[in-house]
PDB file of C-alpha atoms in Angstrom:
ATOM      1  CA  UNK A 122      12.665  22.783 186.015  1.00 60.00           C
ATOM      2  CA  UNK A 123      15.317  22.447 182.953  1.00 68.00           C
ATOM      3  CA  UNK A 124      18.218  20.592 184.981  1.00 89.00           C
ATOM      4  CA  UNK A 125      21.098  22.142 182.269  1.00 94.00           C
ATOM      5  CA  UNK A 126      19.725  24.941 180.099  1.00 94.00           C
ATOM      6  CA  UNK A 127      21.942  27.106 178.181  1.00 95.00           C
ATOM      7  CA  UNK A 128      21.113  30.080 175.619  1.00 95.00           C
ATOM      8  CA  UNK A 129      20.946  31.417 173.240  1.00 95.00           C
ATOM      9  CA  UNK A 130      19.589  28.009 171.681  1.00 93.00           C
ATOM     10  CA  UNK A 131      20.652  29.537 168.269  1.00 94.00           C
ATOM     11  CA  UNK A 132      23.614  32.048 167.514  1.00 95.00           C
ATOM     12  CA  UNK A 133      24.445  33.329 163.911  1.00 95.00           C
ATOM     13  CA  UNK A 134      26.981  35.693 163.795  1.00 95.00           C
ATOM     14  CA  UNK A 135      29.687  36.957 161.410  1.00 95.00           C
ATOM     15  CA  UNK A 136      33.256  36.035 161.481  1.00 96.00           C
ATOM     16  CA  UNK A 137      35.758  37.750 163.478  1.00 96.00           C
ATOM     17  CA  UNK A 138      32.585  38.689 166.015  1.00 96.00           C
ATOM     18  CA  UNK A 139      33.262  37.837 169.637  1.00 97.00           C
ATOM     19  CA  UNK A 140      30.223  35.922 171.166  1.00 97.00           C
ATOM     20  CA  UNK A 141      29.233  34.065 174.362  1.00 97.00           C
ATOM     21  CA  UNK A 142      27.326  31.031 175.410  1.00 97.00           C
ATOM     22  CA  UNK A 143      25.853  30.875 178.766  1.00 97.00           C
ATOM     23  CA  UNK A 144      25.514  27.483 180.824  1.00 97.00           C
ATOM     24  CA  UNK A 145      23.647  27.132 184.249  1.00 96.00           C
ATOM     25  CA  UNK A 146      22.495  23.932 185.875  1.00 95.00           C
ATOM     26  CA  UNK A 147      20.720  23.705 188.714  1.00 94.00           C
ATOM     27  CA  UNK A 148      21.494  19.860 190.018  1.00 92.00           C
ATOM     28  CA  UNK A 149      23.812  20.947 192.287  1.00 91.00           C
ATOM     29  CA  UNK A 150      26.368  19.253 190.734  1.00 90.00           C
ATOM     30  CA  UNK A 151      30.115  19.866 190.863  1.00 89.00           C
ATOM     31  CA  UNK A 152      31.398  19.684 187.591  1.00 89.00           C
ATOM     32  CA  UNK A 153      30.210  20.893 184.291  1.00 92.00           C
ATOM     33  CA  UNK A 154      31.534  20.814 180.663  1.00 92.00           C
ATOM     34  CA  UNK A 155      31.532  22.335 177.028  1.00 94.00           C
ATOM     35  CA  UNK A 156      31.109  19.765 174.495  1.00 93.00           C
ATOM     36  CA  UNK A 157      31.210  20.566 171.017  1.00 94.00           C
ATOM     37  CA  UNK A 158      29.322  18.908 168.009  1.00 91.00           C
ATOM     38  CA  UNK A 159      30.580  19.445 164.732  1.00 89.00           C
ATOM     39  CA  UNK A 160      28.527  18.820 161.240  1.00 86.00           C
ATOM     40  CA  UNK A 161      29.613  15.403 161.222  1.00 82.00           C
ATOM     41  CA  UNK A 162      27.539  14.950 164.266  1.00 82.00           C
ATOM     42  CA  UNK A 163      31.291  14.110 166.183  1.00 84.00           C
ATOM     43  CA  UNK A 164      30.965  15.262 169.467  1.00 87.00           C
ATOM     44  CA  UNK A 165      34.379  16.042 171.389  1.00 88.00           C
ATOM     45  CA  UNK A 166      34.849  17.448 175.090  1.00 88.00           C
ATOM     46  CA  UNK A 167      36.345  20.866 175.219  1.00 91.00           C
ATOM     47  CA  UNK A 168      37.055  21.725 178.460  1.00 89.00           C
ATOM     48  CA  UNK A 169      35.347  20.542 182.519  1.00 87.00           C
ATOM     49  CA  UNK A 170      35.521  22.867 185.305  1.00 88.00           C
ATOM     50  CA  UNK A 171      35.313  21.251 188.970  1.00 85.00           C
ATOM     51  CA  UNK A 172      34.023  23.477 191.920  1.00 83.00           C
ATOM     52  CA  UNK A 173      35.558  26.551 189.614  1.00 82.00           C
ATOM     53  CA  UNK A 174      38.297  25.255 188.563  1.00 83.00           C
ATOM     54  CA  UNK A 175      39.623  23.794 185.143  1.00 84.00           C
ATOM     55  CA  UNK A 176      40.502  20.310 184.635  1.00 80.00           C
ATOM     56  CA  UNK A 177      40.464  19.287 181.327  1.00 77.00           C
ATOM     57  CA  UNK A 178      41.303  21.677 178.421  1.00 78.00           C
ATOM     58  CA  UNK A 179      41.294  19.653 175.329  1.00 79.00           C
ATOM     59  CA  UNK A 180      43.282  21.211 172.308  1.00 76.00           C
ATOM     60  CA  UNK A 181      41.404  24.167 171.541  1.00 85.00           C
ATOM     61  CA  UNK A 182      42.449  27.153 170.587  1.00 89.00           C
ATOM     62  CA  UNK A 183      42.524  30.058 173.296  1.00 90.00           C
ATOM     63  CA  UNK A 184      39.637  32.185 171.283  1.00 95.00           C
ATOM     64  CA  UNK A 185      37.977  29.950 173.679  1.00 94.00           C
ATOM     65  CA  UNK A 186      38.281  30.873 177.083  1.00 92.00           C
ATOM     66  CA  UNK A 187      35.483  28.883 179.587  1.00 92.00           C
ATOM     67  CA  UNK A 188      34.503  31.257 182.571  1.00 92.00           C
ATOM     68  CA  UNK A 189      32.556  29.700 185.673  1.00 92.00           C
ATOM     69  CA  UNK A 190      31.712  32.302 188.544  1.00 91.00           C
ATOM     70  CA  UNK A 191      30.380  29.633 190.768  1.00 91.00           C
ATOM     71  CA  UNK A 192      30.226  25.700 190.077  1.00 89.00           C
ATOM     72  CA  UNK A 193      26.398  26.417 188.685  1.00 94.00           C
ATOM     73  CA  UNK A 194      27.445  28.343 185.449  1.00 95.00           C
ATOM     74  CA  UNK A 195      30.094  27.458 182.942  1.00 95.00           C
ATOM     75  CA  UNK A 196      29.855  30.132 180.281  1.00 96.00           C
ATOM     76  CA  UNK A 197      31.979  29.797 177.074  1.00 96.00           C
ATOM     77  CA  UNK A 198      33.150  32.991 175.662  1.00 96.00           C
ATOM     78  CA  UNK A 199      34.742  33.143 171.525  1.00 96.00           C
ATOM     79  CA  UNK A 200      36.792  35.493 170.400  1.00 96.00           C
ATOM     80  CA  UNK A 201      37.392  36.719 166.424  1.00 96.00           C
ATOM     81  CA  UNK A 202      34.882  33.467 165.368  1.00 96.00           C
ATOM     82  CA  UNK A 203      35.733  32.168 162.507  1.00 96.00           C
ATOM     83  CA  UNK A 204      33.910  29.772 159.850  1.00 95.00           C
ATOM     84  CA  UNK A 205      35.056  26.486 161.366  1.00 93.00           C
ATOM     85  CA  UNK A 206      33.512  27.461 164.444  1.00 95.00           C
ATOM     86  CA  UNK A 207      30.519  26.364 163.066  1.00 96.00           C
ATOM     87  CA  UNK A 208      28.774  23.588 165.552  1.00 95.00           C
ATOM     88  CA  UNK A 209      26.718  22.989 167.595  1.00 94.00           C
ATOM     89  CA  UNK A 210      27.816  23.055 171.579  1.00 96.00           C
ATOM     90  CA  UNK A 211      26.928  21.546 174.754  1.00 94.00           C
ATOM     91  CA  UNK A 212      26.781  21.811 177.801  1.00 95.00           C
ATOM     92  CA  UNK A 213      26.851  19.334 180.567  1.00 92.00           C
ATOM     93  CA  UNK A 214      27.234  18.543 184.233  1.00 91.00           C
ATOM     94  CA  UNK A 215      27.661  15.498 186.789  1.00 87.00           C
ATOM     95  CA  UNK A 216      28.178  15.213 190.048  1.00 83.00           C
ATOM     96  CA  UNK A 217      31.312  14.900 190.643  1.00 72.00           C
ATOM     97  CA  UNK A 218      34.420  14.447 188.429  1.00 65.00           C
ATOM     98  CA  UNK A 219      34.791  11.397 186.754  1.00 63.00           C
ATOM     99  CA  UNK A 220      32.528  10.533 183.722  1.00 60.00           C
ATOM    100  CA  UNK A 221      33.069   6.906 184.011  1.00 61.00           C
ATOM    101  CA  UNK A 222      31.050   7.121 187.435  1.00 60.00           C
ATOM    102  CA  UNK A 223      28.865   9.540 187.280  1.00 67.00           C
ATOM    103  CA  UNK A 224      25.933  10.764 184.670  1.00 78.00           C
ATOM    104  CA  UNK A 225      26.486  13.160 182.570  1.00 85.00           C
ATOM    105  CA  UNK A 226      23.446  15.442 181.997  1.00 89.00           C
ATOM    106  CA  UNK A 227      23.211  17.440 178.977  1.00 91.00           C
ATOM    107  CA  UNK A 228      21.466  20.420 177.839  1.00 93.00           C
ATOM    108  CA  UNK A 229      19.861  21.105 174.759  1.00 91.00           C
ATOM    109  CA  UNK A 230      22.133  22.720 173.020  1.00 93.00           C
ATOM    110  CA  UNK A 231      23.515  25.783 170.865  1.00 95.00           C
ATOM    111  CA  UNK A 232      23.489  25.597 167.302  1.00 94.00           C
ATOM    112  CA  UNK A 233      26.684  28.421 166.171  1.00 96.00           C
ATOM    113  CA  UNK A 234      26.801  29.722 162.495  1.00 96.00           C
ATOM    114  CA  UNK A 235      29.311  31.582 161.363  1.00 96.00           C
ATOM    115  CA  UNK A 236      28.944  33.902 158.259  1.00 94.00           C
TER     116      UNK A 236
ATOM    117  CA  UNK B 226      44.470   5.798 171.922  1.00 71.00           C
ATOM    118  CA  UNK B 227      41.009   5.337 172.369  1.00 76.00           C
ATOM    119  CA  UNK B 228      38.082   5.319 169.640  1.00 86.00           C
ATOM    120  CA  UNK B 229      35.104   4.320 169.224  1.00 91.00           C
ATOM    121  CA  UNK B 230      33.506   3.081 165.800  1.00 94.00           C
ATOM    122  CA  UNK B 231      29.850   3.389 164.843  1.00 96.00           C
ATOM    123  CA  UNK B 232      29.704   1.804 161.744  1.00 95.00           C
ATOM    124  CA  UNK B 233      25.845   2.121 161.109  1.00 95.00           C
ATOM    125  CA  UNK B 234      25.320   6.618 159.692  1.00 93.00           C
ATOM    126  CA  UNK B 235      21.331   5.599 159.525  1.00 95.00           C
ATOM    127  CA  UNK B 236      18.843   2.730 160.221  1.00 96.00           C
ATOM    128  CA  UNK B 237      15.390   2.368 159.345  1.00 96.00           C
ATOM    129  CA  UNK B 238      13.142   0.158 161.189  1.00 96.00           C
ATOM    130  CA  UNK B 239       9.374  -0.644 161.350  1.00 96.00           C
ATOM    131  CA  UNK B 240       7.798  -0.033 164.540  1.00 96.00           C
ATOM    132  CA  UNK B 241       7.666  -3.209 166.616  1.00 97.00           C
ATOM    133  CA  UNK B 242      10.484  -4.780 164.982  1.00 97.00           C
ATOM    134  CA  UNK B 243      13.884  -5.318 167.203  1.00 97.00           C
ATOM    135  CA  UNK B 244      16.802  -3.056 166.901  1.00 97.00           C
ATOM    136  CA  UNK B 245      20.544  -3.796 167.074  1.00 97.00           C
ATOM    137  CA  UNK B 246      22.818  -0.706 167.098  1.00 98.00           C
ATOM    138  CA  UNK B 247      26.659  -1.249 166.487  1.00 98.00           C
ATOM    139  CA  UNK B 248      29.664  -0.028 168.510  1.00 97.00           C
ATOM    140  CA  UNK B 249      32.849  -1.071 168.336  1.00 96.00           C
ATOM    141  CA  UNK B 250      35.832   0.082 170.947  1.00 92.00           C
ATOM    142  CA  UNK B 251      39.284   0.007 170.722  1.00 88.00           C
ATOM    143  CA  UNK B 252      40.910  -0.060 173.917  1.00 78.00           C
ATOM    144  CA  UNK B 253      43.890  -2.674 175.631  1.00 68.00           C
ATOM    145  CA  UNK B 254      42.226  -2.443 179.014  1.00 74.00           C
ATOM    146  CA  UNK B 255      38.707  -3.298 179.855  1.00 72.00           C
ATOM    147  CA  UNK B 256      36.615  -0.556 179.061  1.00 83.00           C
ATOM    148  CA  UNK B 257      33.944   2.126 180.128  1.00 87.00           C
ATOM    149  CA  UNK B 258      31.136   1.837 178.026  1.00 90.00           C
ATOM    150  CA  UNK B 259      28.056   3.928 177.512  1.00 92.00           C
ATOM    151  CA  UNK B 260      25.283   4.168 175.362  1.00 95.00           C
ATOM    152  CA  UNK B 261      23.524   7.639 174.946  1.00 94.00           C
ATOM    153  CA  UNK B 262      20.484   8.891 173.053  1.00 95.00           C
ATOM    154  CA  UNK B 263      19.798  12.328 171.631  1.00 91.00           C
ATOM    155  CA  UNK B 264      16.619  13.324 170.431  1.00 89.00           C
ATOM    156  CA  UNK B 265      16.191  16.102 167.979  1.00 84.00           C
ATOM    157  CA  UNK B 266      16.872  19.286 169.316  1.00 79.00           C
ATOM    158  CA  UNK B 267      17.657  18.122 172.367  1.00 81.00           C
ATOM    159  CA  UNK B 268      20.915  17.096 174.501  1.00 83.00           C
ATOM    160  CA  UNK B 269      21.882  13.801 175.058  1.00 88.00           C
ATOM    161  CA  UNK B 270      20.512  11.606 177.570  1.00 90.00           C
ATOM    162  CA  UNK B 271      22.525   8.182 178.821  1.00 90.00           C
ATOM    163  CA  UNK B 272      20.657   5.109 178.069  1.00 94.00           C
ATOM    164  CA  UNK B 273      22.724   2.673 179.806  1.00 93.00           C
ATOM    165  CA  UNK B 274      26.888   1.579 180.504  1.00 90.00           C
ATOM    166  CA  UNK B 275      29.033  -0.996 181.441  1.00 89.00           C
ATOM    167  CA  UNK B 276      31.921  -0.719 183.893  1.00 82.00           C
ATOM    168  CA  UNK B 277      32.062  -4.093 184.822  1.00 80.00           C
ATOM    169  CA  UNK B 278      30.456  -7.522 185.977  1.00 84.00           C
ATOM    170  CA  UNK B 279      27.655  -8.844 183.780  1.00 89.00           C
ATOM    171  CA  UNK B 280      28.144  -7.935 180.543  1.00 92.00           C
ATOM    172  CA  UNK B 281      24.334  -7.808 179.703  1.00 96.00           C
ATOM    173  CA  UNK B 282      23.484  -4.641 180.827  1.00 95.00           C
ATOM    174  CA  UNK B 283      19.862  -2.883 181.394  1.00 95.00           C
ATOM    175  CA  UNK B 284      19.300   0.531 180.465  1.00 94.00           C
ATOM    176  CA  UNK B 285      16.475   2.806 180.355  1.00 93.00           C
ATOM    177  CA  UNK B 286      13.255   2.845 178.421  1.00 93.00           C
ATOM    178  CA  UNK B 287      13.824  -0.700 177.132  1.00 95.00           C
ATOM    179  CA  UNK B 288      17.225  -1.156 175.889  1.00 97.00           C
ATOM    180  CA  UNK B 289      19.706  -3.473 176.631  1.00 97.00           C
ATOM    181  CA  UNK B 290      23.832  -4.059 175.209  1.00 97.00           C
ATOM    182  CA  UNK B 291      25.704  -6.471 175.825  1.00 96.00           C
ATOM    183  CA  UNK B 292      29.733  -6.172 176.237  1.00 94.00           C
ATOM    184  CA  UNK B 293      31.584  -8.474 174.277  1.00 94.00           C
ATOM    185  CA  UNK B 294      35.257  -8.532 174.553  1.00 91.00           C
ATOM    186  CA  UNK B 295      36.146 -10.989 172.077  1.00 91.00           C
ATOM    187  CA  UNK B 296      34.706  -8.633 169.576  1.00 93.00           C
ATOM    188  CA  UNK B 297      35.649  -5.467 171.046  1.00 92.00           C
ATOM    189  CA  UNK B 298      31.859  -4.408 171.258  1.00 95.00           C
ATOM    190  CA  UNK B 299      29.145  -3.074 173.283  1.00 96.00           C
ATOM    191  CA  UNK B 300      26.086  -3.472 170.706  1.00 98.00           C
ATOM    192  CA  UNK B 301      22.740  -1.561 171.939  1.00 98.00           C
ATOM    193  CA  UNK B 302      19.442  -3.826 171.387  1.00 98.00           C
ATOM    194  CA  UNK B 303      16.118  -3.522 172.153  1.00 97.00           C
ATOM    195  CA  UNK B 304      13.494  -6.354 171.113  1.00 97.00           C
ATOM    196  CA  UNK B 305      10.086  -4.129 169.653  1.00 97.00           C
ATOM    197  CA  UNK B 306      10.724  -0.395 169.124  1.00 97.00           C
ATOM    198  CA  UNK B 307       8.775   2.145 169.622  1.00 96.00           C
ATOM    199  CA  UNK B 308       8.300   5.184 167.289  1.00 95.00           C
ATOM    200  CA  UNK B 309       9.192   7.288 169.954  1.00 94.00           C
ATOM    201  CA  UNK B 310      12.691   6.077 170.025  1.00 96.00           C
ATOM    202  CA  UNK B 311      13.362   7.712 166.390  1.00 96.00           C
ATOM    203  CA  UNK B 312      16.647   9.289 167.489  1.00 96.00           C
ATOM    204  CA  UNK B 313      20.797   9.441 167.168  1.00 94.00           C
ATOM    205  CA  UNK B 314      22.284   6.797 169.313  1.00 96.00           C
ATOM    206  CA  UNK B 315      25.848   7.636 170.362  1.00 95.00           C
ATOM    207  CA  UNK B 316      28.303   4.864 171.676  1.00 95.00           C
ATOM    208  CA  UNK B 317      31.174   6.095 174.144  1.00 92.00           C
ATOM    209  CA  UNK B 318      34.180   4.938 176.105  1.00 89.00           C
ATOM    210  CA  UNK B 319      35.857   6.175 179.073  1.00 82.00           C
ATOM    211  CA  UNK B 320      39.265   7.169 178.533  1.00 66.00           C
ATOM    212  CA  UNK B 321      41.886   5.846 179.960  1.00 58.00           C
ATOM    213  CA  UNK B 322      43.894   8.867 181.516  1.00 50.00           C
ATOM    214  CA  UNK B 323      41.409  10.957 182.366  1.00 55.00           C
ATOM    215  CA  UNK B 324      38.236   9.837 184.053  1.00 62.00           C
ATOM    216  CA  UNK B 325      36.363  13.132 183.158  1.00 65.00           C
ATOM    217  CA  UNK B 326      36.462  12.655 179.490  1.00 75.00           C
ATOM    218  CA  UNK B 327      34.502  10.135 177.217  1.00 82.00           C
ATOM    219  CA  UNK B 328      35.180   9.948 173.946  1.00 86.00           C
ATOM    220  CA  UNK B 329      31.881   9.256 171.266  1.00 90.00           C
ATOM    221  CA  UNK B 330      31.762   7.689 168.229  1.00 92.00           C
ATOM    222  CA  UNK B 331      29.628   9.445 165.296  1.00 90.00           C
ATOM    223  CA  UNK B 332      26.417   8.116 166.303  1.00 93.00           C
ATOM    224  CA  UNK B 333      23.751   6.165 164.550  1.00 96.00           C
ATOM    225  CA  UNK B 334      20.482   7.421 163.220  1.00 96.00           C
ATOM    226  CA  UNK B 335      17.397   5.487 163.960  1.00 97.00           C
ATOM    227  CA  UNK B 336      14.572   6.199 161.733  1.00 97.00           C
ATOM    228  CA  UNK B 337      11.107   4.034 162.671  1.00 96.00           C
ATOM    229  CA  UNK B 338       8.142   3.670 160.485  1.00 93.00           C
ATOM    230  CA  UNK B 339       4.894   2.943 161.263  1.00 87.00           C
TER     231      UNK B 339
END
Protein backbone atom coordinates (compact mmCIF):
# COMPACT_ATOMS: atom_id res chain seq x y z
CA UNK A 1 0.00 0.00 0.00
CA UNK A 2 3.33 2.31 0.27
CA UNK A 3 2.09 5.29 -2.10
CA UNK A 4 6.13 6.24 -3.01
CA UNK A 5 8.56 3.51 -1.97
CA UNK A 6 11.99 3.48 -3.19
CA UNK A 7 15.04 1.01 -2.35
CA UNK A 8 17.45 0.19 -1.36
CA UNK A 9 16.50 2.17 1.96
CA UNK A 10 20.31 2.11 2.70
CA UNK A 11 23.31 2.12 0.12
CA UNK A 12 27.07 2.12 1.23
CA UNK A 13 29.32 1.89 -1.40
CA UNK A 14 32.90 2.92 -2.27
CA UNK A 15 33.90 5.85 -4.28
CA UNK A 16 34.19 5.82 -7.90
CA UNK A 17 31.34 2.79 -7.76
CA UNK A 18 28.40 3.39 -10.06
CA UNK A 19 25.04 2.77 -8.16
CA UNK A 20 21.27 3.16 -8.67
CA UNK A 21 18.23 4.18 -6.75
CA UNK A 22 14.94 2.94 -7.76
CA UNK A 23 11.60 5.07 -7.34
CA UNK A 24 7.99 3.73 -8.06
CA UNK A 25 4.74 5.26 -6.91
CA UNK A 26 1.69 3.96 -7.38
CA UNK A 27 -0.81 7.23 -7.04
CA UNK A 28 -1.10 7.54 -10.44
CA UNK A 29 0.38 10.64 -10.44
CA UNK A 30 2.12 12.49 -13.27
CA UNK A 31 5.12 13.86 -12.03
CA UNK A 32 7.76 12.62 -9.74
CA UNK A 33 11.10 13.98 -8.35
CA UNK A 34 14.64 13.29 -6.78
CA UNK A 35 15.23 15.34 -3.84
CA UNK A 36 18.36 15.24 -2.11
CA UNK A 37 19.14 15.74 1.70
CA UNK A 38 22.46 16.54 2.64
CA UNK A 39 24.03 16.20 6.41
CA UNK A 40 22.89 19.51 7.18
CA UNK A 41 19.45 18.17 6.88
CA UNK A 42 19.12 20.90 3.58
CA UNK A 43 16.97 19.38 1.28
CA UNK A 44 17.26 20.65 -2.49
CA UNK A 45 15.24 19.38 -5.68
CA UNK A 46 17.37 17.66 -8.22
CA UNK A 47 15.54 17.01 -11.05
CA UNK A 48 11.12 16.33 -11.90
CA UNK A 49 10.11 14.28 -14.73
CA UNK A 50 6.41 14.91 -16.14
CA UNK A 51 4.62 12.00 -18.06
CA UNK A 52 8.50 10.89 -18.98
CA UNK A 53 9.85 13.74 -19.59
CA UNK A 54 12.38 16.14 -17.74
CA UNK A 55 11.51 19.44 -16.51
CA UNK A 56 13.59 20.64 -14.01
CA UNK A 57 17.32 19.70 -13.82
CA UNK A 58 18.77 21.66 -11.04
CA UNK A 59 22.68 22.10 -11.17
CA UNK A 60 23.89 18.75 -10.73
CA UNK A 61 26.47 17.23 -12.12
CA UNK A 62 25.75 14.68 -15.09
CA UNK A 63 27.12 11.50 -12.86
CA UNK A 64 23.51 11.88 -12.27
CA UNK A 65 21.42 10.91 -14.95
CA UNK A 66 17.37 10.37 -13.78
CA UNK A 67 15.76 7.53 -15.99
CA UNK A 68 11.80 7.11 -15.93
CA UNK A 69 10.43 4.20 -18.26
CA UNK A 70 6.89 5.14 -17.59
CA UNK A 71 5.52 8.16 -15.37
CA UNK A 72 5.35 5.41 -12.29
CA UNK A 73 9.21 5.00 -11.83
CA UNK A 74 11.85 7.67 -11.66
CA UNK A 75 15.07 5.80 -11.02
CA UNK A 76 18.30 7.81 -10.31
CA UNK A 77 21.39 6.26 -11.60
CA UNK A 78 25.34 7.68 -10.18
CA UNK A 79 28.17 7.30 -11.86
CA UNK A 80 32.09 7.25 -10.34
CA UNK A 81 30.34 8.33 -6.63
CA UNK A 82 32.32 10.24 -4.88
CA UNK A 83 32.50 11.30 -1.01
CA UNK A 84 30.25 14.34 -1.28
CA UNK A 85 27.67 12.23 -2.57
CA UNK A 86 26.98 11.39 0.73
CA UNK A 87 23.02 12.11 1.55
CA UNK A 88 20.29 11.02 1.92
CA UNK A 89 17.68 11.13 -1.28
CA UNK A 90 14.13 11.32 -2.00
CA UNK A 91 11.82 10.63 -3.88
CA UNK A 92 8.53 12.22 -4.56
CA UNK A 93 5.46 12.58 -6.72
CA UNK A 94 2.22 14.86 -7.26
CA UNK A 95 -0.23 14.97 -9.48
CA UNK A 96 0.46 17.09 -11.79
CA UNK A 97 3.27 19.67 -12.29
CA UNK A 98 3.29 22.47 -10.19
CA UNK A 99 4.31 22.13 -6.46
CA UNK A 100 2.60 25.22 -5.44
CA UNK A 101 -0.80 23.35 -6.29
CA UNK A 102 -0.46 20.14 -5.80
CA UNK A 103 0.93 17.71 -2.78
CA UNK A 104 3.92 16.49 -2.89
CA UNK A 105 4.17 12.91 -1.51
CA UNK A 106 7.36 11.62 -0.36
CA UNK A 107 8.92 8.38 0.21
CA UNK A 108 10.97 7.26 2.87
CA UNK A 109 14.03 7.66 1.74
CA UNK A 110 17.72 6.44 0.83
CA UNK A 111 20.40 7.04 3.11
CA UNK A 112 23.93 7.00 0.47
CA UNK A 113 27.46 6.56 2.09
CA UNK A 114 30.26 6.83 0.32
CA UNK A 115 33.61 5.23 1.47
CA UNK B 1 16.24 34.77 -5.09
CA UNK B 2 14.24 32.91 -2.87
CA UNK B 3 15.13 31.46 0.75
CA UNK B 4 13.75 30.43 3.40
CA UNK B 5 15.17 30.84 7.10
CA UNK B 6 14.53 28.44 9.97
CA UNK B 7 16.14 29.98 12.65
CA UNK B 8 15.18 27.42 15.46
CA UNK B 9 18.17 23.81 14.74
CA UNK B 10 16.16 22.13 17.92
CA UNK B 11 13.24 22.70 20.38
CA UNK B 12 12.31 20.94 23.35
CA UNK B 13 8.90 21.00 24.66
CA UNK B 14 6.83 19.25 27.40
CA UNK B 15 3.98 17.38 26.22
CA UNK B 16 0.82 19.47 26.40
CA UNK B 17 2.52 22.65 26.22
CA UNK B 18 1.96 24.89 22.84
CA UNK B 19 4.47 25.01 20.12
CA UNK B 20 5.55 27.89 17.85
CA UNK B 21 7.93 26.92 15.00
CA UNK B 22 9.75 29.81 13.07
CA UNK B 23 10.00 30.48 9.32
CA UNK B 24 10.97 33.29 7.76
CA UNK B 25 10.72 33.92 3.69
CA UNK B 26 12.30 36.16 1.58
CA UNK B 27 10.46 36.80 -1.43
CA UNK B 28 9.13 40.45 -3.33
CA UNK B 29 5.92 38.79 -4.40
CA UNK B 30 3.39 37.15 -2.22
CA UNK B 31 4.43 33.83 -1.53
CA UNK B 32 3.75 29.96 -1.57
CA UNK B 33 4.08 28.71 1.70
CA UNK B 34 4.18 25.25 3.15
CA UNK B 35 4.81 23.61 6.20
CA UNK B 36 6.03 19.90 6.13
CA UNK B 37 6.82 17.29 8.76
CA UNK B 38 9.26 14.40 8.61
CA UNK B 39 9.34 11.80 11.02
CA UNK B 40 12.37 9.72 11.61
CA UNK B 41 13.11 7.51 8.97
CA UNK B 42 10.52 8.50 7.08
CA UNK B 43 9.73 11.04 4.06
CA UNK B 44 8.15 14.11 4.49
CA UNK B 45 4.59 14.62 4.80
CA UNK B 46 2.85 18.35 4.18
CA UNK B 47 1.22 19.65 7.20
CA UNK B 48 -0.42 22.59 5.81
CA UNK B 49 0.26 25.93 3.10
CA UNK B 50 -0.79 29.13 2.21
CA UNK B 51 -1.36 30.40 -1.32
CA UNK B 52 -3.61 32.96 -0.53
CA UNK B 53 -6.79 34.45 1.30
CA UNK B 54 -6.87 34.02 5.07
CA UNK B 55 -3.72 34.05 6.34
CA UNK B 56 -4.59 31.68 9.32
CA UNK B 57 -4.33 28.56 7.83
CA UNK B 58 -5.46 24.88 9.12
CA UNK B 59 -3.36 22.02 8.60
CA UNK B 60 -3.39 18.52 9.55
CA UNK B 61 -3.20 16.73 12.85
CA UNK B 62 -3.63 19.99 14.80
CA UNK B 63 -1.46 22.63 13.50
CA UNK B 64 -2.09 25.86 12.41
CA UNK B 65 0.46 29.07 10.80
CA UNK B 66 -0.37 32.02 10.22
CA UNK B 67 1.12 34.24 7.17
CA UNK B 68 2.34 37.43 8.14
CA UNK B 69 3.63 39.73 5.57
CA UNK B 70 4.77 42.50 7.56
CA UNK B 71 7.23 40.12 9.03
CA UNK B 72 7.96 38.07 6.14
CA UNK B 73 6.71 34.86 8.06
CA UNK B 74 4.63 31.88 8.04
CA UNK B 75 5.18 30.62 11.82
CA UNK B 76 3.72 26.90 12.45
CA UNK B 77 1.72 26.66 15.95
CA UNK B 78 -0.12 24.25 17.55
CA UNK B 79 -1.73 24.93 21.14
CA UNK B 80 -0.97 21.29 23.34
CA UNK B 81 1.46 18.88 21.63
CA UNK B 82 1.45 15.64 21.52
CA UNK B 83 4.50 13.30 21.96
CA UNK B 84 3.78 11.89 18.83
CA UNK B 85 4.62 14.99 16.99
CA UNK B 86 8.49 14.63 18.07
CA UNK B 87 9.75 15.32 14.54
CA UNK B 88 11.79 17.83 11.93
CA UNK B 89 9.50 20.51 10.77
CA UNK B 90 10.56 21.95 7.40
CA UNK B 91 9.26 25.45 6.17
CA UNK B 92 9.11 25.96 2.22
CA UNK B 93 8.30 28.47 -0.47
CA UNK B 94 7.26 28.17 -3.94
CA UNK B 95 9.57 29.60 -6.29
CA UNK B 96 8.93 32.07 -8.33
CA UNK B 97 9.97 30.79 -11.91
CA UNK B 98 9.26 27.51 -11.69
CA UNK B 99 6.10 26.18 -10.14
CA UNK B 100 7.56 22.59 -9.77
CA UNK B 101 10.23 23.50 -7.38
CA UNK B 102 10.00 24.52 -3.61
CA UNK B 103 12.75 25.51 -1.97
CA UNK B 104 13.13 24.34 2.16
CA UNK B 105 14.71 25.88 4.78
CA UNK B 106 16.93 23.58 7.23
CA UNK B 107 14.19 22.47 9.31
CA UNK B 108 13.52 22.54 12.99
CA UNK B 109 13.79 19.71 15.43
CA UNK B 110 11.02 19.18 17.85
CA UNK B 111 11.91 17.16 20.78
CA UNK B 112 8.72 16.55 23.43
CA UNK B 113 9.02 15.27 26.89
CA UNK B 114 6.72 13.70 28.88
Amino acid sequence: DTAVSQTPKYLVTQMGNDKSIKCEQNLGHDTMYWYKQDSKKFLKIMFSYNNKELIINETVPNRFSPKSPDKAHLNLHINSLELGDSAVYFCASSQAGGVVNEKLFFGSGTQLSVL
Amino acid sequence: AQSVTQPDIHITVSEGASLELRCNYSYGATPYLFWYVQSPGQGLQLLLKYFSGDTLVQGIKGFEAEFKRSQSSFNLRKPSVHWSDAAEYFCAVGASYNTDKLIFGTGTRLQVFP
